[in-house]
mmCIF file of C-alpha atoms and ligand atoms in Angstrom:
data_model
loop_
_atom_site.group_PDB
_atom_site.id
_atom_site.type_symbol
_atom_site.label_atom_id
_atom_site.label_comp_id
_atom_site.label_asym_id
_atom_site.label_seq_id
_atom_site.Cartn_x
_atom_site.Cartn_y
_atom_site.Cartn_z
ATOM 1 C CA MET A 1 -0.453 -0.302 -0.093
ATOM 2 C CA PHE A 2 2.479 2.538 0.724
ATOM 3 C CA GLU A 3 4.120 2.416 -3.061
ATOM 4 C CA HIS A 4 1.118 4.119 -3.277
ATOM 5 C CA LEU A 5 1.824 7.767 -1.142
ATOM 6 C CA ARG A 6 4.117 11.150 -1.977
ATOM 7 C CA PRO A 7 6.740 12.402 -0.929
ATOM 8 C CA GLN A 8 5.463 14.962 1.007
ATOM 9 C CA PRO A 9 6.524 19.478 0.700
ATOM 10 C CA GLU A 10 9.147 19.833 3.076
ATOM 11 C CA ASP A 11 7.600 22.933 6.052
ATOM 12 C CA PRO A 12 9.647 26.026 5.117
ATOM 13 C CA ILE A 13 10.109 26.312 9.109
ATOM 14 C CA LEU A 14 10.830 23.041 10.375
ATOM 15 C CA ALA A 15 13.037 22.116 6.531
ATOM 16 C CA LEU A 16 14.945 24.708 7.588
ATOM 17 C CA MET A 17 15.643 23.836 11.717
ATOM 18 C CA ASP A 18 17.098 20.649 10.274
ATOM 19 C CA ARG A 19 19.263 22.280 7.778
ATOM 20 C CA TYR A 20 20.720 24.592 10.568
ATOM 21 C CA ARG A 21 21.156 21.982 12.577
ATOM 22 C CA ALA A 22 23.300 19.747 9.898
ATOM 23 C CA ASP A 23 26.050 22.791 9.167
ATOM 24 C CA PRO A 24 28.951 22.405 10.780
ATOM 25 C CA ARG A 25 29.795 26.342 11.277
ATOM 26 C CA THR A 26 30.175 27.509 14.623
ATOM 27 C CA ASP A 27 29.317 31.192 13.602
ATOM 28 C CA LYS A 28 25.815 29.525 12.373
ATOM 29 C CA ILE A 29 23.336 32.357 13.428
ATOM 30 C CA ASP A 30 19.232 30.956 13.144
ATOM 31 C CA LEU A 31 16.306 33.065 13.153
ATOM 32 C CA GLY A 32 14.376 30.368 11.367
ATOM 33 C CA VAL A 33 12.012 28.612 14.020
ATOM 34 C CA GLY A 34 9.977 29.950 16.624
ATOM 35 C CA VAL A 35 11.814 30.036 20.023
ATOM 36 C CA TYR A 36 12.592 32.591 22.100
ATOM 37 C CA ARG A 37 16.292 32.222 23.347
ATOM 38 C CA ASN A 38 18.275 34.092 26.311
ATOM 39 C CA SER A 39 21.763 36.705 26.172
ATOM 40 C CA GLN A 40 23.193 32.839 26.861
ATOM 41 C CA GLY A 41 21.407 31.757 23.284
ATOM 42 C CA VAL A 42 19.304 29.467 25.246
ATOM 43 C CA THR A 43 15.950 28.210 25.499
ATOM 44 C CA PRO A 44 15.454 28.370 29.531
ATOM 45 C CA VAL A 45 12.606 26.833 31.262
ATOM 46 C CA MET A 46 10.828 29.385 32.923
ATOM 47 C CA GLN A 47 11.980 29.740 36.815
ATOM 48 C CA ALA A 48 8.090 29.869 37.464
ATOM 49 C CA VAL A 49 7.879 26.357 35.345
ATOM 50 C CA LYS A 50 10.453 24.856 37.288
ATOM 51 C CA THR A 51 8.824 26.057 40.690
ATOM 52 C CA ALA A 52 5.600 24.657 39.277
ATOM 53 C CA GLU A 53 7.519 21.252 37.788
ATOM 54 C CA ARG A 54 8.842 20.744 41.761
ATOM 55 C CA GLN A 55 4.893 21.288 43.105
ATOM 56 C CA LEU A 56 3.895 18.636 41.117
ATOM 57 C CA VAL A 57 6.262 16.040 41.474
ATOM 58 C CA ASP A 58 5.393 16.383 44.900
ATOM 59 C CA GLY A 59 2.190 16.560 44.876
ATOM 60 C CA GLN A 60 0.685 14.156 42.895
ATOM 61 C CA ASP A 61 -0.491 10.994 43.633
ATOM 62 C CA SER A 62 -2.209 9.816 40.421
ATOM 63 C CA LYS A 63 -1.528 9.699 36.504
ATOM 64 C CA GLY A 64 -5.372 8.926 35.987
ATOM 65 C CA TYR A 65 -6.961 9.831 32.983
ATOM 66 C CA THR A 66 -9.122 13.342 33.108
ATOM 67 C CA GLY A 67 -11.781 14.159 31.017
ATOM 68 C CA LEU A 68 -11.993 14.591 27.298
ATOM 69 C CA ALA A 69 -11.125 17.716 27.302
ATOM 70 C CA GLY A 70 -8.837 18.421 29.632
ATOM 71 C CA ASP A 71 -8.072 19.673 33.350
ATOM 72 C CA PRO A 72 -11.108 21.877 33.746
ATOM 73 C CA ALA A 73 -8.827 24.060 35.350
ATOM 74 C CA PHE A 74 -6.510 24.795 32.958
ATOM 75 C CA ILE A 75 -8.761 25.948 30.622
ATOM 76 C CA ASP A 76 -10.949 27.940 33.179
ATOM 77 C CA ALA A 77 -7.281 29.317 34.054
ATOM 78 C CA MET A 78 -6.466 29.966 30.212
ATOM 79 C CA ALA A 79 -10.216 31.410 29.393
ATOM 80 C CA GLU A 80 -9.372 34.332 32.988
ATOM 81 C CA LEU A 81 -6.242 34.808 31.116
ATOM 82 C CA VAL A 82 -7.384 35.290 27.832
ATOM 83 C CA LEU A 83 -10.463 36.475 27.958
ATOM 84 C CA GLY A 84 -10.339 38.750 30.855
ATOM 85 C CA ASP A 85 -13.838 38.962 32.062
ATOM 86 C CA VAL A 86 -15.273 40.089 28.664
ATOM 87 C CA VAL A 87 -17.740 36.839 28.729
ATOM 88 C CA ALA A 88 -19.710 35.858 31.138
ATOM 89 C CA ALA A 89 -18.129 31.989 32.327
ATOM 90 C CA ASP A 90 -21.038 30.168 31.139
ATOM 91 C CA ARG A 91 -21.169 30.775 26.922
ATOM 92 C CA VAL A 92 -16.821 30.028 26.674
ATOM 93 C CA ALA A 93 -16.226 25.968 25.805
ATOM 94 C CA GLY A 94 -13.124 24.976 26.246
ATOM 95 C CA ALA A 95 -10.604 22.181 25.650
ATOM 96 C CA GLY A 96 -6.900 21.513 25.843
ATOM 97 C CA THR A 97 -5.088 20.419 23.266
ATOM 98 C CA VAL A 98 -1.804 19.590 21.551
ATOM 99 C CA GLY A 99 -0.201 23.122 21.264
ATOM 100 C CA GLY A 100 -1.034 26.062 19.505
ATOM 101 C CA THR A 101 -1.320 23.425 15.769
ATOM 102 C CA GLY A 102 -3.866 21.040 17.716
ATOM 103 C CA ALA A 103 -6.015 23.798 18.659
ATOM 104 C CA VAL A 104 -5.975 25.609 15.498
ATOM 105 C CA ARG A 105 -6.152 22.111 13.999
ATOM 106 C CA GLN A 106 -9.349 21.123 16.586
ATOM 107 C CA GLY A 107 -10.527 24.784 16.514
ATOM 108 C CA LEU A 108 -11.343 23.957 12.547
ATOM 109 C CA GLU A 109 -12.817 19.988 13.375
ATOM 110 C CA LEU A 110 -16.017 22.499 15.319
ATOM 111 C CA ILE A 111 -16.191 24.913 12.624
ATOM 112 C CA ARG A 112 -15.909 21.717 9.954
ATOM 113 C CA LEU A 113 -18.628 20.415 11.743
ATOM 114 C CA ALA A 114 -20.955 23.018 12.570
ATOM 115 C CA ARG A 115 -20.626 24.285 8.831
ATOM 116 C CA PRO A 116 -19.563 21.514 6.322
ATOM 117 C CA GLY A 117 -18.040 23.451 3.453
ATOM 118 C CA VAL A 118 -17.148 26.730 5.048
ATOM 119 C CA THR A 119 -14.143 28.865 3.040
ATOM 120 C CA VAL A 120 -11.779 29.913 5.884
ATOM 121 C CA HIS A 121 -9.912 33.271 4.790
ATOM 122 C CA ILE A 122 -7.007 33.406 6.351
ATOM 123 C CA PRO A 123 -4.241 36.858 5.734
ATOM 124 C CA ASP A 124 -2.079 37.279 2.888
ATOM 125 C CA PRO A 125 0.983 36.006 4.403
ATOM 126 C CA SER A 126 0.269 33.805 6.754
ATOM 127 C CA TRP A 127 1.958 31.062 8.754
ATOM 128 C CA PRO A 128 2.435 28.136 6.565
ATOM 129 C CA ASN A 129 0.994 25.720 8.603
ATOM 130 C CA HIS A 130 -2.536 27.722 8.128
ATOM 131 C CA ARG A 131 -2.854 26.456 4.820
ATOM 132 C CA ALA A 132 -1.135 23.430 5.474
ATOM 133 C CA ILE A 133 -4.048 22.009 7.618
ATOM 134 C CA LEU A 134 -7.196 24.033 5.859
ATOM 135 C CA GLN A 135 -6.013 21.545 2.753
ATOM 136 C CA ALA A 136 -5.091 18.805 4.310
ATOM 137 C CA MET A 137 -8.629 18.469 6.684
ATOM 138 C CA GLY A 138 -9.756 19.288 2.256
ATOM 139 C CA MET A 139 -11.220 22.511 3.416
ATOM 140 C CA ALA A 140 -11.621 25.374 1.105
ATOM 141 C CA VAL A 141 -9.022 27.856 2.067
ATOM 142 C CA LYS A 142 -8.988 31.974 0.461
ATOM 143 C CA THR A 143 -6.394 34.968 1.350
ATOM 144 C CA TYR A 144 -7.224 37.986 2.158
ATOM 145 C CA ARG A 145 -4.641 41.301 1.833
ATOM 146 C CA TYR A 146 -2.798 41.290 5.120
ATOM 147 C CA PHE A 147 0.273 43.301 4.157
ATOM 148 C CA ASP A 148 2.087 45.835 2.249
ATOM 149 C CA ALA A 149 5.493 44.161 1.361
ATOM 150 C CA GLU A 150 6.684 47.874 0.087
ATOM 151 C CA ALA A 151 6.029 49.906 2.927
ATOM 152 C CA ASN A 152 6.393 47.200 5.317
ATOM 153 C CA GLY A 153 3.157 47.209 7.755
ATOM 154 C CA LEU A 154 -0.087 46.584 7.509
ATOM 155 C CA ASP A 155 -2.372 47.206 4.042
ATOM 156 C CA MET A 156 -5.390 48.408 5.793
ATOM 157 C CA THR A 157 -6.587 49.548 3.072
ATOM 158 C CA GLY A 158 -7.034 46.150 0.992
ATOM 159 C CA LEU A 159 -7.663 43.663 3.845
ATOM 160 C CA LEU A 160 -11.057 46.275 4.868
ATOM 161 C CA GLU A 161 -11.526 45.775 1.318
ATOM 162 C CA ASP A 162 -11.266 41.923 1.210
ATOM 163 C CA LEU A 163 -12.880 41.849 4.487
ATOM 164 C CA ARG A 164 -15.869 43.512 3.374
ATOM 165 C CA ALA A 165 -16.161 41.222 0.474
ATOM 166 C CA VAL A 166 -16.422 37.681 2.526
ATOM 167 C CA PRO A 167 -19.338 36.225 1.940
ATOM 168 C CA ALA A 168 -21.721 36.039 5.205
ATOM 169 C CA GLY A 169 -20.519 32.812 7.249
ATOM 170 C CA ASP A 170 -17.567 32.381 5.575
ATOM 171 C CA VAL A 171 -14.623 32.238 8.418
ATOM 172 C CA VAL A 172 -11.988 34.739 8.555
ATOM 173 C CA LEU A 173 -8.884 33.208 10.526
ATOM 174 C CA LEU A 174 -6.736 36.267 12.527
ATOM 175 C CA HIS A 175 -3.762 36.766 13.832
ATOM 176 C CA GLY A 176 -4.343 37.869 17.247
ATOM 177 C CA CYS A 177 -1.613 39.870 18.033
ATOM 178 C CA CYS A 178 2.699 39.387 16.761
ATOM 179 C CA HIS A 179 0.915 38.405 13.937
ATOM 180 C CA ASN A 180 3.691 35.659 11.854
ATOM 181 C CA PRO A 181 5.299 36.159 9.796
ATOM 182 C CA THR A 182 5.493 40.202 9.352
ATOM 183 C CA GLY A 183 4.838 41.330 12.830
ATOM 184 C CA ALA A 184 2.671 43.641 11.676
ATOM 185 C CA ASP A 185 -0.523 44.137 13.901
ATOM 186 C CA PRO A 186 -2.955 46.892 13.725
ATOM 187 C CA SER A 187 -3.340 49.101 15.955
ATOM 188 C CA ASP A 188 -6.356 49.195 18.905
ATOM 189 C CA ALA A 189 -7.980 51.600 16.443
ATOM 190 C CA GLN A 190 -7.556 49.786 13.646
ATOM 191 C CA TRP A 191 -8.561 46.261 15.273
ATOM 192 C CA GLN A 192 -12.047 48.331 15.639
ATOM 193 C CA GLU A 193 -12.428 49.507 12.458
ATOM 194 C CA ILE A 194 -11.600 45.328 11.537
ATOM 195 C CA VAL A 195 -14.164 44.096 13.782
ATOM 196 C CA ALA A 196 -16.779 46.742 12.751
ATOM 197 C CA THR A 197 -15.971 45.400 9.533
ATOM 198 C CA LEU A 198 -16.241 41.686 10.040
ATOM 199 C CA LYS A 199 -19.514 41.861 12.057
ATOM 200 C CA ALA A 200 -21.022 44.057 9.305
ATOM 201 C CA ALA A 201 -20.219 41.160 6.763
ATOM 202 C CA GLN A 202 -21.636 38.404 9.984
ATOM 203 C CA VAL A 203 -18.521 36.334 9.420
ATOM 204 C CA THR A 204 -16.786 33.704 12.906
ATOM 205 C CA ALA A 205 -13.603 34.883 13.508
ATOM 206 C CA LEU A 206 -11.324 31.826 14.331
ATOM 207 C CA ILE A 207 -8.803 33.574 15.786
ATOM 208 C CA ASP A 208 -5.157 32.062 16.248
ATOM 209 C CA LEU A 209 -3.006 33.075 19.312
ATOM 210 C CA ALA A 210 0.479 31.862 20.090
ATOM 211 C CA TYR A 211 1.934 34.830 20.954
ATOM 212 C CA LEU A 212 0.063 36.465 24.205
ATOM 213 C CA GLY A 213 2.025 38.692 26.279
ATOM 214 C CA PHE A 214 4.617 38.505 22.997
ATOM 215 C CA GLY A 215 4.029 42.194 21.993
ATOM 216 C CA ASP A 216 3.015 45.021 24.462
ATOM 217 C CA GLY A 217 1.353 43.144 27.808
ATOM 218 C CA ILE A 218 -0.890 40.011 28.309
ATOM 219 C CA ALA A 219 -4.078 43.204 28.261
ATOM 220 C CA GLU A 220 -3.090 44.954 25.708
ATOM 221 C CA ASP A 221 -2.074 41.583 22.387
ATOM 222 C CA ALA A 222 -5.405 40.520 24.175
ATOM 223 C CA PHE A 223 -7.464 43.332 23.194
ATOM 224 C CA SER A 224 -8.775 41.651 19.807
ATOM 225 C CA THR A 225 -9.547 38.667 21.548
ATOM 226 C CA ARG A 226 -11.401 40.687 24.023
ATOM 227 C CA LEU A 227 -13.389 43.127 21.470
ATOM 228 C CA MET A 228 -13.944 40.263 18.553
ATOM 229 C CA VAL A 229 -16.214 38.179 22.218
ATOM 230 C CA GLN A 230 -17.468 41.387 22.364
ATOM 231 C CA GLU A 231 -18.219 42.918 19.239
ATOM 232 C CA LEU A 232 -18.683 39.328 17.055
ATOM 233 C CA GLY A 233 -20.382 37.022 20.326
ATOM 234 C CA GLU A 234 -19.526 33.767 18.589
ATOM 235 C CA VAL A 235 -15.426 33.223 18.181
ATOM 236 C CA ILE A 236 -13.284 30.474 18.230
ATOM 237 C CA VAL A 237 -9.439 30.951 19.825
ATOM 238 C CA ALA A 238 -6.851 28.834 19.002
ATOM 239 C CA VAL A 239 -4.089 29.499 21.722
ATOM 240 C CA SER A 240 -0.952 28.591 22.453
ATOM 241 C CA CYS A 241 0.542 28.123 25.873
ATOM 242 C CA SER A 242 4.421 27.620 24.131
ATOM 243 C CA LYS A 243 5.663 30.730 23.955
ATOM 244 C CA ASN A 244 4.572 32.635 26.408
ATOM 245 C CA PHE A 245 5.394 29.718 29.121
ATOM 246 C CA GLY A 246 8.003 28.465 27.618
ATOM 247 C CA LEU A 247 6.399 25.190 27.560
ATOM 248 C CA TYR A 248 7.090 24.210 23.254
ATOM 249 C CA ARG A 249 7.664 20.145 23.253
ATOM 250 C CA GLU A 250 5.040 19.957 26.257
ATOM 251 C CA ARG A 251 2.351 20.523 23.095
ATOM 252 C CA ALA A 252 0.839 22.510 26.165
ATOM 253 C CA GLY A 253 -1.846 24.316 24.458
ATOM 254 C CA VAL A 254 -6.520 25.214 24.275
ATOM 255 C CA VAL A 255 -9.656 26.068 22.471
ATOM 256 C CA LEU A 256 -11.891 28.505 23.516
ATOM 257 C CA VAL A 257 -15.474 28.826 21.923
ATOM 258 C CA THR A 258 -17.619 31.747 22.851
ATOM 259 C CA ALA A 259 -21.200 30.521 22.605
ATOM 260 C CA ALA A 260 -24.302 32.539 21.849
ATOM 261 C CA ASP A 261 -25.452 31.735 25.540
ATOM 262 C CA ALA A 262 -25.089 28.703 28.214
ATOM 263 C CA ASP A 263 -27.410 26.495 25.954
ATOM 264 C CA ALA A 264 -25.031 26.631 22.821
ATOM 265 C CA ARG A 265 -21.723 26.458 25.348
ATOM 266 C CA ALA A 266 -23.328 23.324 26.470
ATOM 267 C CA VAL A 267 -23.351 22.307 22.773
ATOM 268 C CA VAL A 268 -19.644 23.132 22.110
ATOM 269 C CA GLN A 269 -18.804 22.133 24.752
ATOM 270 C CA GLY A 270 -19.398 18.349 23.948
ATOM 271 C CA ASN A 271 -18.320 18.517 20.107
ATOM 272 C CA LEU A 272 -14.803 19.120 22.019
ATOM 273 C CA ALA A 273 -14.444 16.933 23.606
ATOM 274 C CA THR A 274 -15.567 14.233 21.422
ATOM 275 C CA LEU A 275 -13.213 15.798 18.422
ATOM 276 C CA ASN A 276 -9.830 14.971 21.427
ATOM 277 C CA ARG A 277 -12.021 11.758 21.406
ATOM 278 C CA LEU A 278 -11.705 11.288 17.977
ATOM 279 C CA ALA A 279 -8.183 12.990 17.745
ATOM 280 C CA TYR A 280 -6.305 12.058 20.168
ATOM 281 C CA SER A 281 -8.207 10.744 23.469
ATOM 282 C CA PHE A 282 -7.417 12.374 26.265
ATOM 283 C CA PRO A 283 -5.155 16.279 25.892
ATOM 284 C CA ALA A 284 -1.634 15.394 27.674
ATOM 285 C CA ASP A 285 -1.881 16.997 30.643
ATOM 286 C CA HIS A 286 1.993 18.345 32.867
ATOM 287 C CA GLY A 287 2.427 21.526 30.866
ATOM 288 C CA ALA A 288 -1.168 22.055 31.007
ATOM 289 C CA ARG A 289 -1.130 21.550 34.827
ATOM 290 C CA VAL A 290 1.956 24.005 35.093
ATOM 291 C CA VAL A 291 -0.132 26.545 33.481
ATOM 292 C CA GLU A 292 -2.589 26.093 35.733
ATOM 293 C CA MET A 293 -1.104 26.742 38.897
ATOM 294 C CA ILE A 294 1.742 29.002 37.899
ATOM 295 C CA LEU A 295 -1.932 31.461 37.238
ATOM 296 C CA ASN A 296 -3.709 29.890 40.114
ATOM 297 C CA SER A 297 -0.806 30.944 42.313
ATOM 298 C CA SER A 298 -0.534 35.120 42.949
ATOM 299 C CA ALA A 299 3.455 33.952 43.594
ATOM 300 C CA LEU A 300 4.038 31.791 40.547
ATOM 301 C CA ARG A 301 1.718 34.092 38.966
ATOM 302 C CA ALA A 302 3.677 37.604 39.780
ATOM 303 C CA GLU A 303 7.012 35.410 39.117
ATOM 304 C CA TRP A 304 5.949 33.855 35.677
ATOM 305 C CA ALA A 305 5.061 37.855 34.236
ATOM 306 C CA THR A 306 7.908 39.071 35.320
ATOM 307 C CA GLU A 307 9.448 36.505 33.435
ATOM 308 C CA LEU A 308 7.333 37.056 30.359
ATOM 309 C CA SER A 309 8.287 41.085 30.268
ATOM 310 C CA GLU A 310 11.631 40.267 30.698
ATOM 311 C CA MET A 311 11.196 37.980 27.612
ATOM 312 C CA ARG A 312 9.942 40.732 25.871
ATOM 313 C CA GLY A 313 12.038 43.182 26.849
ATOM 314 C CA ARG A 314 14.818 41.999 25.611
ATOM 315 C CA ILE A 315 12.973 41.019 21.890
ATOM 316 C CA ASN A 316 11.960 44.407 21.474
ATOM 317 C CA SER A 317 15.581 45.472 22.628
ATOM 318 C CA LEU A 318 16.534 43.515 20.068
ATOM 319 C CA ARG A 319 14.440 44.878 17.382
ATOM 320 C CA GLY A 320 15.157 48.199 18.277
ATOM 321 C CA GLU A 321 19.259 47.582 18.424
ATOM 322 C CA LEU A 322 19.612 45.321 14.599
ATOM 323 C CA ALA A 323 17.128 48.746 13.407
ATOM 324 C CA ALA A 324 20.289 50.890 13.903
ATOM 325 C CA ALA A 325 22.440 49.036 13.368
ATOM 326 C CA LEU A 326 21.308 48.207 9.846
ATOM 327 C CA GLN A 327 20.890 52.486 9.900
ATOM 328 C CA ALA A 328 23.840 52.653 10.809
ATOM 329 C CA GLU A 329 25.029 50.324 7.420
ATOM 330 C CA THR A 330 23.184 51.431 5.243
ATOM 331 C CA GLY A 331 22.508 55.119 5.974
ATOM 332 C CA SER A 332 18.316 55.413 5.622
ATOM 333 C CA ASP A 333 15.982 54.554 7.298
ATOM 334 C CA GLN A 334 14.300 51.313 5.621
ATOM 335 C CA TYR A 335 14.690 48.475 8.713
ATOM 336 C CA ALA A 336 13.419 51.476 11.133
ATOM 337 C CA PHE A 337 10.208 49.287 10.921
ATOM 338 C CA LEU A 338 11.515 46.329 12.630
ATOM 339 C CA ALA A 339 12.313 48.270 15.665
ATOM 340 C CA VAL A 340 7.802 48.978 15.685
ATOM 341 C CA GLN A 341 6.997 45.613 14.746
ATOM 342 C CA ARG A 342 6.259 43.211 17.110
ATOM 343 C CA GLY A 343 6.303 39.631 18.995
ATOM 344 C CA MET A 344 9.115 37.175 17.857
ATOM 345 C CA PHE A 345 9.264 37.904 13.861
ATOM 346 C CA SER A 346 9.931 40.949 11.419
ATOM 347 C CA ARG A 347 9.808 39.858 7.633
ATOM 348 C CA LEU A 348 13.111 41.237 5.424
ATOM 349 C CA THR A 349 11.874 42.020 2.021
ATOM 350 C CA ALA A 350 15.116 40.058 0.122
ATOM 351 C CA THR A 351 14.606 37.565 -2.723
ATOM 352 C CA PRO A 352 15.369 34.260 -2.999
ATOM 353 C CA ASP A 353 18.323 34.182 -4.222
ATOM 354 C CA GLN A 354 19.542 36.354 -1.400
ATOM 355 C CA ILE A 355 18.298 34.621 0.918
ATOM 356 C CA ARG A 356 20.614 31.606 0.242
ATOM 357 C CA THR A 357 22.849 33.237 0.537
ATOM 358 C CA LEU A 358 23.058 35.202 3.260
ATOM 359 C CA ARG A 359 22.461 31.242 3.868
ATOM 360 C CA ASP A 360 25.105 29.740 1.865
ATOM 361 C CA ASP A 361 27.853 32.393 2.757
ATOM 362 C CA HIS A 362 27.106 33.780 5.992
ATOM 363 C CA GLY A 363 25.866 31.434 7.882
ATOM 364 C CA ILE A 364 21.984 33.195 8.527
ATOM 365 C CA TYR A 365 19.235 31.813 8.526
ATOM 366 C CA ILE A 366 16.476 32.840 7.151
ATOM 367 C CA ILE A 367 13.299 31.494 6.927
ATOM 368 C CA GLY A 368 12.449 31.680 2.476
ATOM 369 C CA ASP A 369 9.748 34.299 2.415
ATOM 370 C CA GLY A 370 12.022 36.311 4.302
ATOM 371 C CA ARG A 371 10.567 36.366 7.784
ATOM 372 C CA MET A 372 13.401 35.995 10.851
ATOM 373 C CA ASN A 373 12.575 34.879 14.409
ATOM 374 C CA MET A 374 13.613 38.327 16.521
ATOM 375 C CA ALA A 375 13.383 36.411 19.463
ATOM 376 C CA GLY A 376 16.517 33.936 18.298
ATOM 377 C CA LEU A 377 18.514 36.812 17.406
ATOM 378 C CA SER A 378 22.246 37.667 20.328
ATOM 379 C CA LYS A 379 23.331 41.320 20.963
ATOM 380 C CA GLU A 380 26.651 39.796 19.622
ATOM 381 C CA ASP A 381 25.376 38.236 16.122
ATOM 382 C CA ILE A 382 24.258 42.159 15.676
ATOM 383 C CA PRO A 383 27.286 43.558 13.639
ATOM 384 C CA ARG A 384 27.923 40.589 11.215
ATOM 385 C CA LEU A 385 23.658 40.358 10.217
ATOM 386 C CA ALA A 386 23.014 43.810 9.861
ATOM 387 C CA ARG A 387 26.731 44.239 8.398
ATOM 388 C CA ALA A 388 25.353 40.713 5.758
ATOM 389 C CA ILE A 389 21.699 42.088 4.911
ATOM 390 C CA ALA A 390 23.459 45.648 3.840
ATOM 391 C CA GLU A 391 25.921 43.910 1.898
ATOM 392 C CA VAL A 392 23.802 40.859 -0.083
ATOM 393 C CA CYS A 393 20.275 43.197 0.381
ATOM 394 C CA ALA A 394 21.429 45.839 -0.383
HETATM 395 C C1 LMR B 1 7.237 29.134 13.876
HETATM 396 O O1 LMR B 1 6.695 29.776 13.521
HETATM 397 O O2 LMR B 1 7.863 29.689 13.983
HETATM 398 C C2 LMR B 1 7.090 28.414 15.442
HETATM 399 O O3 LMR B 1 5.288 28.849 14.846
HETATM 400 C C3 LMR B 1 6.149 26.863 15.039
HETATM 401 C C4 LMR B 1 5.764 26.472 14.232
HETATM 402 O O4 LMR B 1 5.231 24.839 13.937
HETATM 403 O O5 LMR B 1 6.155 26.313 12.394
#
């Protein structure tokens, strides 16, 4: 039977990760996969996580199954973190998932179940796995304009025009904050316009929220999600704990759904549980439980918030330093956008040849569409990176 299998196309992010690992050069710079690195170049285990894990090991007396939707205390804690108090708890359904990718997948499974044949509109560009998952599920996918590559910023006019044309009942996928791959986020005022447009178009929002707290802060980064919940009523949010809790390999994520009322919520909740059962029965517990322990302990939560704000501060200062170094190298402010954008990523306007030259001649690994992981940079590498970009992309 396997002779019928076709080789799968490479995932551009994970393929680059493998290529980087295989490169023997010691001065190589990895700006590929989205992981945070500290000043020692390490993706650290956060102290709040370490403490919670110790408490968990000491206090846990059973590894028996949780529920199909996972630990309810985790779902409640995440709903509170993400949604604040903008929606009554009896309208919120949720299920633990296998990381943020699992949350996107289960959110889409729910959408497909609720409305077979629906079209999902994703931004152009978007995280490559969005389209890949939709296509693998046989779901219809279209794009809406999002990014103005010339201006290195949001194409607000194109975005609104395209959203206005989305047929009622379709689904629009939005990045709640820290847009991946461009780092170009709407301002609060622009979000208000976007949400009013979604409301007028009578579409359903699916929000991918993988970088909460990596932009400007928890409340700031949750602004768009909370606004959509308030204005649109029924919203699906795919949340990842990989980045903001540094729990990458533990695969902690949650899909949250705000339903019209408590009765509708009960039906959604049952469907989410069934979808988990069909995919993997119970979601992984360890990372989720650690997150729940942190969020429900005022001391651990404060420690985590401080660590998260240090990570955010580091990314934003690296952004500023790289923009300044490029300013000095090129004598122009064409890279000033790096300091303004938010989250892990920004996109360099570069041809595939230039990206290849950066990799082959300078050991600098950037995703093929020009996406750079700013959170993977080290201060020491900035002068060399700026010189190489100025030389290759001039
Ligand atoms: C990324 O975009 O680099 C991360 O979300 C990791 C991944 O799974 O692609």
